[in-house]
């Protein structure tokens, strides 16, 4: 069985002293790949370092909307340079967030637009965060898409079916985290049933959002990805082996891993 964790924050302090153990445990549960997602310049650099050190780890680089107020202009120049590294397979975590008010919404939009443009320039997918701003995300993507397409992933998706359908129409992928396993997430599981199998991805968002029944575990780890996979496989009426192979192939495709662009 092969599983691919499309979104983890392996640079987080909770992994600092035992990253090798966490990766070994993940491998023992069938996880063959993890994309470590940057949220600041320092975080992005660390993700690239991890990807260069561990063959199963890949990197995404970017400035999270909740941290863009801390970034300076030279940070973006450095992100653009990091993004050309062959171990970097995506741009982000980027997007918009109205739940927290760390950064002004106008500033978030400015930085999101930069990430969108970089994604087009390098033909590497966006990793998109959205919280309480679904219509804003769709509006920006609509305005900034090229040729009717958006290369990207809606990460830890918990939005509406209508938003998912629009993203799918643009050619995007929809990724689900451990939230889909929570007892009160029946609406989210209903949404999982409606996502085309060739656009479905799974993630841990570790060290956050540990899946049921390990929801209280700290930190969440890529080794727990099978719990989310089992839940989604059950929802889709598939075996865990079928779901794992399908979502792993989807991850390899969207990240360009195993192609000349990887």
Short mmCIF file of C-alpha atoms in Angstrom, two decimals, residues 86 89 123 249 251-262:
data_model
loop_
_atom_site.label_atom_id
_atom_site.label_comp_id
_atom_site.label_asym_id
_atom_site.label_seq_id
_atom_site.Cartn_x
_atom_site.Cartn_y
_atom_site.Cartn_z
CA UNK A 86 14.06 20.83 -8.03
CA UNK A 89 6.89 20.82 -6.05
CA UNK A 123 3.97 25.72 -13.56
CA UNK A 249 -1.19 8.66 -8.16
CA UNK A 251 -0.52 13.45 -5.73
CA UNK A 252 2.31 12.41 -8.02
CA UNK A 253 0.43 13.91 -10.96
CA UNK A 254 -0.40 17.28 -9.41
CA UNK A 255 3.11 17.69 -7.98
CA UNK A 256 4.80 16.57 -11.18
CA UNK A 257 6.78 13.90 -9.34
CA UNK A 258 8.24 11.29 -11.64
CA UNK A 259 8.04 13.60 -14.65
CA UNK A 260 10.70 15.68 -16.31
CA UNK A 261 9.49 18.74 -14.35
CA UNK A 262 10.05 17.19 -10.94
#
